[in-house]
């Protein structure tokens, strides 16, 4: 039977680029993992093998390195926007560009003397960004996020009153450890205002609206997520998730939507009775798997959902 070509894209995945900015003896690092996906008038290469409209993926890799040198890296979102605009406006066959960025953070190692050039890889979460530019509509979609942010409350968490059937063995608890690994992706309301060219940083719409301060916005949102986790007396991880998402949206006027994926890092009381010892919520064993997985989207009232439901495989 005849077949029809559906949605398609191509690009170079996971280009690791480290940009060192040397300001005299003081150095700064941005360490990124960049993936480029391009789509547009690409039927011929699939149907006939013609590469006449194909920009080689090796070229996209080279562009990442060249742009890191020419323009520096102010923020992952900013760098992704610059790349996306370049590919869409620079090639007639490319109509949409999606750029994903993971950023790996480094902390400065304090050393005596004037030099500040020693760093240690930060053992915390990974910052994420995904920028999509639609050349036809001149619109941007900017998703910021983080993954692998491990948090724990050692009290102020309960779990009881749930449905029970013949297979239920989990005891109810009025005091438990609540631990999770926060994976979050939030969508900015800013879309560039329809300007396909933007200003020197790939931003600014027809109405001249400037993009957010990406670094500042990310740090504030991360802070709100942590504060809501710490300050919520939890009767369920679902309740905590909603409190975290609500705080991020309510305190982030430029954020319309946030998607959270929270695996429940179960901590169970260790049975010390065989040793003649009491365990008054002091000794736990951390279960690796299986684990509960709680996921939900929190939206600003009136906003429409656009963040993918599966954060492990953003489309």
mmCIF file of C-alpha atoms in Angstrom:
data_model
loop_
_atom_site.group_PDB
_atom_site.id
_atom_site.type_symbol
_atom_site.label_atom_id
_atom_site.label_comp_id
_atom_site.label_asym_id
_atom_site.label_seq_id
_atom_site.Cartn_x
_atom_site.Cartn_y
_atom_site.Cartn_z
ATOM 1 C CA UNK A 1 0.000 0.000 0.000
ATOM 2 C CA UNK A 2 1.233 3.575 -0.630
ATOM 3 C CA UNK A 3 2.866 5.431 2.260
ATOM 4 C CA UNK A 4 2.989 9.101 3.213
ATOM 5 C CA UNK A 5 5.850 10.865 4.959
ATOM 6 C CA UNK A 6 4.839 12.288 8.337
ATOM 7 C CA UNK A 7 6.515 14.700 10.708
ATOM 8 C CA UNK A 8 10.286 14.609 10.446
ATOM 9 C CA UNK A 9 13.291 16.441 11.796
ATOM 10 C CA UNK A 10 17.030 16.069 11.908
ATOM 11 C CA UNK A 11 20.007 17.624 13.627
ATOM 12 C CA UNK A 12 23.024 17.037 15.803
ATOM 13 C CA UNK A 13 22.397 15.766 19.319
ATOM 14 C CA UNK A 14 24.453 16.382 22.454
ATOM 15 C CA UNK A 15 27.187 18.735 21.368
ATOM 16 C CA UNK A 16 29.226 19.415 24.495
ATOM 17 C CA UNK A 17 30.541 22.962 24.565
ATOM 18 C CA UNK A 18 32.412 24.617 27.432
ATOM 19 C CA UNK A 19 32.839 28.393 27.218
ATOM 20 C CA UNK A 20 35.490 29.969 29.432
ATOM 21 C CA UNK A 21 35.267 33.739 29.869
ATOM 22 C CA UNK A 22 38.555 35.198 31.040
ATOM 23 C CA UNK A 23 38.210 38.546 32.763
ATOM 24 C CA UNK A 24 41.788 39.033 33.796
ATOM 25 C CA UNK A 25 42.558 36.614 36.628
ATOM 26 C CA UNK A 26 38.843 35.909 37.161
ATOM 27 C CA UNK A 27 37.424 33.178 34.924
ATOM 28 C CA UNK A 28 33.796 32.097 34.395
ATOM 29 C CA UNK A 29 32.444 28.846 32.964
ATOM 30 C CA UNK A 30 29.275 27.884 31.086
ATOM 31 C CA UNK A 31 29.177 24.136 30.407
ATOM 32 C CA UNK A 32 26.395 23.083 28.014
ATOM 33 C CA UNK A 33 25.094 20.010 26.233
ATOM 34 C CA UNK A 34 23.290 21.262 23.099
ATOM 35 C CA UNK A 35 20.935 19.312 20.823
ATOM 36 C CA UNK A 36 19.641 20.795 17.556
ATOM 37 C CA UNK A 37 16.553 19.574 15.668
ATOM 38 C CA UNK A 38 15.521 21.185 12.366
ATOM 39 C CA UNK A 39 12.386 20.671 10.293
ATOM 40 C CA UNK A 40 10.853 22.166 7.164
ATOM 41 C CA UNK A 41 10.884 21.380 3.446
ATOM 42 C CA UNK A 42 12.704 18.078 3.810
ATOM 43 C CA UNK A 43 10.523 15.701 1.792
ATOM 44 C CA UNK A 44 13.021 15.231 -1.050
ATOM 45 C CA UNK A 45 15.822 13.849 1.097
ATOM 46 C CA UNK A 46 13.480 11.157 2.437
ATOM 47 C CA UNK A 47 11.709 10.332 -0.805
ATOM 48 C CA UNK A 48 14.510 10.598 -3.349
ATOM 49 C CA UNK A 49 17.708 10.961 -1.353
ATOM 50 C CA UNK A 50 18.365 14.491 -2.622
ATOM 51 C CA UNK A 51 20.454 16.484 -0.162
ATOM 52 C CA UNK A 52 19.915 19.790 -1.989
ATOM 53 C CA UNK A 53 18.031 21.296 0.966
ATOM 54 C CA UNK A 54 19.916 19.580 3.774
ATOM 55 C CA UNK A 55 22.235 21.548 6.025
ATOM 56 C CA UNK A 56 24.681 18.911 7.323
ATOM 57 C CA UNK A 57 24.375 18.053 10.988
ATOM 58 C CA UNK A 58 28.133 18.561 11.236
ATOM 59 C CA UNK A 59 27.513 22.177 10.270
ATOM 60 C CA UNK A 60 25.049 22.588 13.132
ATOM 61 C CA UNK A 61 27.684 21.239 15.510
ATOM 62 C CA UNK A 62 30.240 23.698 14.175
ATOM 63 C CA UNK A 63 27.737 26.521 14.563
ATOM 64 C CA UNK A 64 27.364 25.741 18.259
ATOM 65 C CA UNK A 65 31.097 26.112 18.804
ATOM 66 C CA UNK A 66 31.394 29.186 16.586
ATOM 67 C CA UNK A 67 28.515 30.972 18.309
ATOM 68 C CA UNK A 68 29.987 30.168 21.729
ATOM 69 C CA UNK A 69 33.134 31.974 20.595
ATOM 70 C CA UNK A 70 31.512 34.853 18.708
ATOM 71 C CA UNK A 71 28.676 35.701 21.070
ATOM 72 C CA UNK A 72 29.512 34.006 24.355
ATOM 73 C CA UNK A 73 26.885 32.280 26.483
ATOM 74 C CA UNK A 74 24.845 34.629 28.641
ATOM 75 C CA UNK A 75 22.216 32.016 29.577
ATOM 76 C CA UNK A 76 21.096 28.673 28.115
ATOM 77 C CA UNK A 77 17.812 30.159 26.865
ATOM 78 C CA UNK A 78 19.581 33.102 25.253
ATOM 79 C CA UNK A 79 22.130 30.884 23.515
ATOM 80 C CA UNK A 80 19.418 28.514 22.278
ATOM 81 C CA UNK A 81 17.383 31.425 20.892
ATOM 82 C CA UNK A 82 20.351 32.770 18.985
ATOM 83 C CA UNK A 83 20.978 29.359 17.412
ATOM 84 C CA UNK A 84 17.308 28.779 16.551
ATOM 85 C CA UNK A 85 16.934 32.152 14.857
ATOM 86 C CA UNK A 86 20.141 31.595 12.891
ATOM 87 C CA UNK A 87 19.036 28.254 11.448
ATOM 88 C CA UNK A 88 15.502 29.373 10.558
ATOM 89 C CA UNK A 89 16.420 32.718 9.022
ATOM 90 C CA UNK A 90 19.617 31.462 7.387
ATOM 91 C CA UNK A 91 18.202 28.518 5.401
ATOM 92 C CA UNK A 92 15.110 28.738 3.191
ATOM 93 C CA UNK A 93 14.310 25.046 3.653
ATOM 94 C CA UNK A 94 14.361 25.232 7.464
ATOM 95 C CA UNK A 95 11.117 26.489 8.953
ATOM 96 C CA UNK A 96 11.310 25.394 12.570
ATOM 97 C CA UNK A 97 14.275 24.926 14.880
ATOM 98 C CA UNK A 98 14.165 23.332 18.319
ATOM 99 C CA UNK A 99 17.204 23.682 20.542
ATOM 100 C CA UNK A 100 17.580 21.760 23.798
ATOM 101 C CA UNK A 101 20.210 22.668 26.346
ATOM 102 C CA UNK A 102 21.372 21.007 29.550
ATOM 103 C CA UNK A 103 23.694 23.115 31.677
ATOM 104 C CA UNK A 104 26.158 21.624 34.142
ATOM 105 C CA UNK A 105 27.023 23.963 36.990
ATOM 106 C CA UNK A 106 30.458 24.574 38.453
ATOM 107 C CA UNK A 107 31.318 26.226 41.774
ATOM 108 C CA UNK A 108 34.421 28.288 42.252
ATOM 109 C CA UNK A 109 37.108 26.871 44.554
ATOM 110 C CA UNK A 110 38.340 29.551 46.903
ATOM 111 C CA UNK A 111 42.099 29.982 46.615
ATOM 112 C CA UNK A 112 44.541 32.486 48.081
ATOM 113 C CA UNK A 113 45.857 35.193 45.834
ATOM 114 C CA UNK A 114 44.283 37.086 42.937
ATOM 115 C CA UNK A 115 43.535 34.109 40.681
ATOM 116 C CA UNK A 116 39.962 32.765 40.466
ATOM 117 C CA UNK A 117 40.208 29.969 37.941
ATOM 118 C CA UNK A 118 39.625 26.767 39.911
ATOM 119 C CA UNK A 119 36.220 25.063 39.920
ATOM 120 C CA UNK A 120 34.472 21.960 41.252
ATOM 121 C CA UNK A 121 31.527 20.369 39.479
ATOM 122 C CA UNK A 122 28.406 21.104 41.481
ATOM 123 C CA UNK A 123 26.738 17.935 42.688
ATOM 124 C CA UNK A 124 23.179 19.137 42.350
ATOM 125 C CA UNK A 125 20.507 19.260 39.673
ATOM 126 C CA UNK A 126 20.934 19.896 35.963
ATOM 127 C CA UNK A 127 19.446 23.057 34.501
ATOM 128 C CA UNK A 128 17.476 22.524 31.294
ATOM 129 C CA UNK A 129 16.137 24.685 28.492
ATOM 130 C CA UNK A 130 14.274 24.063 25.254
ATOM 131 C CA UNK A 131 13.681 26.797 22.695
ATOM 132 C CA UNK A 132 11.525 26.373 19.595
ATOM 133 C CA UNK A 133 11.326 29.028 16.881
ATOM 134 C CA UNK A 134 8.599 28.924 14.241
ATOM 135 C CA UNK A 135 9.855 30.947 11.308
ATOM 136 C CA UNK A 136 6.463 31.137 9.607
ATOM 137 C CA UNK A 137 4.716 32.718 12.584
ATOM 138 C CA UNK A 138 7.774 34.382 14.053
ATOM 139 C CA UNK A 139 6.910 32.939 17.437
ATOM 140 C CA UNK A 140 9.108 31.528 20.171
ATOM 141 C CA UNK A 141 8.332 28.897 22.774
ATOM 142 C CA UNK A 142 10.751 28.906 25.685
ATOM 143 C CA UNK A 143 10.726 26.091 28.232
ATOM 144 C CA UNK A 144 13.034 26.295 31.223
ATOM 145 C CA UNK A 145 13.499 23.635 33.837
ATOM 146 C CA UNK A 146 15.616 21.450 36.025
ATOM 147 C CA UNK A 147 16.065 17.753 36.689
ATOM 148 C CA UNK A 148 17.586 15.705 39.474
ATOM 149 C CA UNK A 149 16.962 18.173 42.339
ATOM 150 C CA UNK A 150 16.844 15.815 45.337
ATOM 151 C CA UNK A 151 14.994 17.096 48.420
ATOM 152 C CA UNK A 152 13.818 15.617 51.719
ATOM 153 C CA UNK A 153 11.561 16.527 54.639
ATOM 154 C CA UNK A 154 12.237 14.384 57.710
ATOM 155 C CA UNK A 155 8.828 15.188 59.237
ATOM 156 C CA UNK A 156 5.612 17.172 58.547
ATOM 157 C CA UNK A 157 4.428 14.447 56.174
ATOM 158 C CA UNK A 158 1.582 11.961 56.615
ATOM 159 C CA UNK A 159 -0.124 9.363 54.451
ATOM 160 C CA UNK A 160 -3.405 7.796 55.515
ATOM 161 C CA UNK A 161 -7.087 7.495 54.606
ATOM 162 C CA UNK A 162 -6.361 5.886 51.232
ATOM 163 C CA UNK A 163 -8.320 3.148 49.461
ATOM 164 C CA UNK A 164 -7.534 -0.389 50.606
ATOM 165 C CA UNK A 165 -8.224 -3.705 48.951
ATOM 166 C CA UNK A 166 -7.161 -7.311 49.559
ATOM 167 C CA UNK A 167 -3.658 -6.579 48.262
ATOM 168 C CA UNK A 168 -2.987 -3.486 50.396
ATOM 169 C CA UNK A 169 -0.237 -4.010 52.952
ATOM 170 C CA UNK A 170 1.118 -0.472 53.339
ATOM 171 C CA UNK A 171 0.481 0.785 56.887
ATOM 172 C CA UNK A 172 -0.922 4.248 57.422
ATOM 173 C CA UNK A 173 1.468 6.785 58.912
ATOM 174 C CA UNK A 174 1.112 10.118 60.683
ATOM 175 C CA UNK A 175 4.806 10.936 60.502
ATOM 176 C CA UNK A 176 7.077 9.914 57.663
ATOM 177 C CA UNK A 177 10.051 11.009 55.608
ATOM 178 C CA UNK A 178 9.044 12.680 52.343
ATOM 179 C CA UNK A 179 11.811 12.649 49.763
ATOM 180 C CA UNK A 180 11.727 13.168 46.026
ATOM 181 C CA UNK A 181 13.778 14.159 43.011
ATOM 182 C CA UNK A 182 12.258 17.250 41.447
ATOM 183 C CA UNK A 183 12.030 17.252 37.674
ATOM 184 C CA UNK A 184 10.294 20.371 36.410
ATOM 185 C CA UNK A 185 9.672 22.163 33.132
ATOM 186 C CA UNK A 186 7.993 25.548 32.961
ATOM 187 C CA UNK A 187 6.749 27.584 29.999
ATOM 188 C CA UNK A 188 7.326 31.304 29.740
ATOM 189 C CA UNK A 189 4.483 33.537 28.583
ATOM 190 C CA UNK A 190 6.951 35.556 26.497
ATOM 191 C CA UNK A 191 6.856 34.487 22.842
ATOM 192 C CA UNK A 192 8.736 37.291 21.095
ATOM 193 C CA UNK A 193 5.645 39.098 19.938
ATOM 194 C CA UNK A 194 5.919 37.737 16.389
ATOM 195 C CA UNK A 195 9.199 39.373 15.358
ATOM 196 C CA UNK A 196 11.156 36.843 13.295
ATOM 197 C CA UNK A 197 14.393 38.795 13.669
ATOM 198 C CA UNK A 198 14.431 40.125 17.223
ATOM 199 C CA UNK A 199 17.232 42.088 18.775
ATOM 200 C CA UNK A 200 20.856 41.101 19.132
ATOM 201 C CA UNK A 201 19.973 38.348 21.583
ATOM 202 C CA UNK A 202 17.204 36.784 19.529
ATOM 203 C CA UNK A 203 14.537 38.569 21.521
ATOM 204 C CA UNK A 204 12.104 41.429 21.397
ATOM 205 C CA UNK A 205 8.760 41.319 19.632
ATOM 206 C CA UNK A 206 6.902 43.730 17.407
ATOM 207 C CA UNK A 207 5.849 45.635 20.492
ATOM 208 C CA UNK A 208 9.458 45.823 21.667
ATOM 209 C CA UNK A 209 8.863 43.553 24.644
ATOM 210 C CA UNK A 210 12.144 42.380 26.093
ATOM 211 C CA UNK A 211 12.636 38.736 27.078
ATOM 212 C CA UNK A 212 12.918 37.756 30.724
ATOM 213 C CA UNK A 213 16.151 37.719 32.650
ATOM 214 C CA UNK A 214 16.613 33.991 32.065
ATOM 215 C CA UNK A 215 19.167 33.412 34.831
ATOM 216 C CA UNK A 216 17.234 35.450 37.376
ATOM 217 C CA UNK A 217 13.921 33.836 36.449
ATOM 218 C CA UNK A 218 15.405 30.351 36.754
ATOM 219 C CA UNK A 219 16.946 31.013 40.151
ATOM 220 C CA UNK A 220 13.706 32.526 41.479
ATOM 221 C CA UNK A 221 11.598 29.629 40.216
ATOM 222 C CA UNK A 222 13.977 27.094 41.729
ATOM 223 C CA UNK A 223 13.773 28.999 45.007
ATOM 224 C CA UNK A 224 9.966 28.968 44.972
ATOM 225 C CA UNK A 225 9.902 25.226 44.322
ATOM 226 C CA UNK A 226 12.214 24.592 47.266
ATOM 227 C CA UNK A 227 10.336 26.965 49.562
ATOM 228 C CA UNK A 228 6.971 25.366 48.787
ATOM 229 C CA UNK A 229 8.394 21.889 49.384
ATOM 230 C CA UNK A 230 9.845 22.922 52.738
ATOM 231 C CA UNK A 231 6.832 24.918 53.945
ATOM 232 C CA UNK A 232 4.008 22.535 52.963
ATOM 233 C CA UNK A 233 2.680 20.187 55.637
ATOM 234 C CA UNK A 234 2.095 17.235 53.364
ATOM 235 C CA UNK A 235 -0.766 14.757 53.479
ATOM 236 C CA UNK A 236 0.296 13.379 50.089
ATOM 237 C CA UNK A 237 3.018 13.965 47.540
ATOM 238 C CA UNK A 238 0.286 15.104 45.148
ATOM 239 C CA UNK A 239 -0.616 17.903 47.545
ATOM 240 C CA UNK A 240 3.026 18.929 47.803
ATOM 241 C CA UNK A 241 3.413 18.895 44.017
ATOM 242 C CA UNK A 242 0.434 21.209 43.577
ATOM 243 C CA UNK A 243 1.749 23.570 46.240
ATOM 244 C CA UNK A 244 5.134 23.709 44.502
ATOM 245 C CA UNK A 245 3.653 24.310 41.067
ATOM 246 C CA UNK A 246 1.196 26.901 42.337
ATOM 247 C CA UNK A 247 3.890 28.873 44.092
ATOM 248 C CA UNK A 248 6.098 28.871 40.995
ATOM 249 C CA UNK A 249 3.265 30.194 38.821
ATOM 250 C CA UNK A 250 1.787 32.645 41.331
ATOM 251 C CA UNK A 251 5.173 34.173 42.152
ATOM 252 C CA UNK A 252 6.411 34.062 38.566
ATOM 253 C CA UNK A 253 4.355 36.556 36.529
ATOM 254 C CA UNK A 254 6.097 35.463 33.339
ATOM 255 C CA UNK A 255 5.328 31.756 33.839
ATOM 256 C CA UNK A 256 2.057 30.378 32.469
ATOM 257 C CA UNK A 257 2.557 26.668 33.088
ATOM 258 C CA UNK A 258 4.748 24.221 34.962
ATOM 259 C CA UNK A 259 4.959 20.443 34.679
ATOM 260 C CA UNK A 260 6.351 18.498 37.625
ATOM 261 C CA UNK A 261 7.463 14.871 37.794
ATOM 262 C CA UNK A 262 8.179 13.713 41.345
ATOM 263 C CA UNK A 263 9.319 10.152 42.065
ATOM 264 C CA UNK A 264 8.565 9.230 45.659
ATOM 265 C CA UNK A 265 11.912 8.281 47.189
ATOM 266 C CA UNK A 266 10.473 5.865 49.734
ATOM 267 C CA UNK A 267 12.077 5.623 53.163
ATOM 268 C CA UNK A 268 10.755 2.778 55.278
ATOM 269 C CA UNK A 269 11.383 2.235 58.982
ATOM 270 C CA UNK A 270 13.929 -0.499 59.533
ATOM 271 C CA UNK A 271 12.729 -3.406 61.651
ATOM 272 C CA UNK A 272 15.020 -3.438 64.691
ATOM 273 C CA UNK A 273 12.874 -5.716 66.901
ATOM 274 C CA UNK A 274 14.985 -8.829 66.136
ATOM 275 C CA UNK A 275 17.860 -7.003 67.846
ATOM 276 C CA UNK A 276 15.796 -5.946 70.851
ATOM 277 C CA UNK A 277 15.893 -2.291 69.761
ATOM 278 C CA UNK A 278 13.146 0.313 69.410
ATOM 279 C CA UNK A 279 12.922 2.439 66.278
ATOM 280 C CA UNK A 280 11.208 5.718 67.086
ATOM 281 C CA UNK A 281 11.335 7.182 63.550
ATOM 282 C CA UNK A 282 15.114 7.206 63.652
ATOM 283 C CA UNK A 283 16.444 4.483 61.349
ATOM 284 C CA UNK A 284 15.172 3.975 57.780
ATOM 285 C CA UNK A 285 16.139 2.080 54.715
ATOM 286 C CA UNK A 286 15.915 3.930 51.417
ATOM 287 C CA UNK A 287 14.166 1.843 48.782
ATOM 288 C CA UNK A 288 15.708 2.227 45.336
ATOM 289 C CA UNK A 289 12.792 0.743 43.360
ATOM 290 C CA UNK A 290 9.978 0.372 42.657
ATOM 291 C CA UNK A 291 8.856 3.892 43.466
ATOM 292 C CA UNK A 292 5.697 5.933 43.234
ATOM 293 C CA UNK A 293 5.745 8.498 40.451
ATOM 294 C CA UNK A 294 3.580 11.592 40.850
ATOM 295 C CA UNK A 295 3.191 13.907 37.852
ATOM 296 C CA UNK A 296 0.949 16.869 37.128
ATOM 297 C CA UNK A 297 0.726 20.222 35.360
ATOM 298 C CA UNK A 298 -0.149 23.465 37.127
ATOM 299 C CA UNK A 299 -1.465 26.295 34.945
ATOM 300 C CA UNK A 300 -2.171 29.954 35.358
ATOM 301 C CA UNK A 301 -5.941 30.424 35.193
ATOM 302 C CA UNK A 302 -6.884 30.823 31.519
ATOM 303 C CA UNK A 303 -3.636 29.392 30.138
ATOM 304 C CA UNK A 304 -3.632 26.382 27.820
ATOM 305 C CA UNK A 305 -1.358 23.396 28.423
ATOM 306 C CA UNK A 306 1.591 23.155 26.051
ATOM 307 C CA UNK A 307 4.369 21.511 28.093
ATOM 308 C CA UNK A 308 4.701 17.824 27.108
ATOM 309 C CA UNK A 309 3.347 15.353 29.636
ATOM 310 C CA UNK A 310 6.381 13.077 29.392
ATOM 311 C CA UNK A 311 9.351 15.076 30.646
ATOM 312 C CA UNK A 312 11.704 12.167 30.018
ATOM 313 C CA UNK A 313 11.189 12.493 26.284
ATOM 314 C CA UNK A 314 10.377 16.052 25.306
ATOM 315 C CA UNK A 315 9.105 16.059 21.688
#
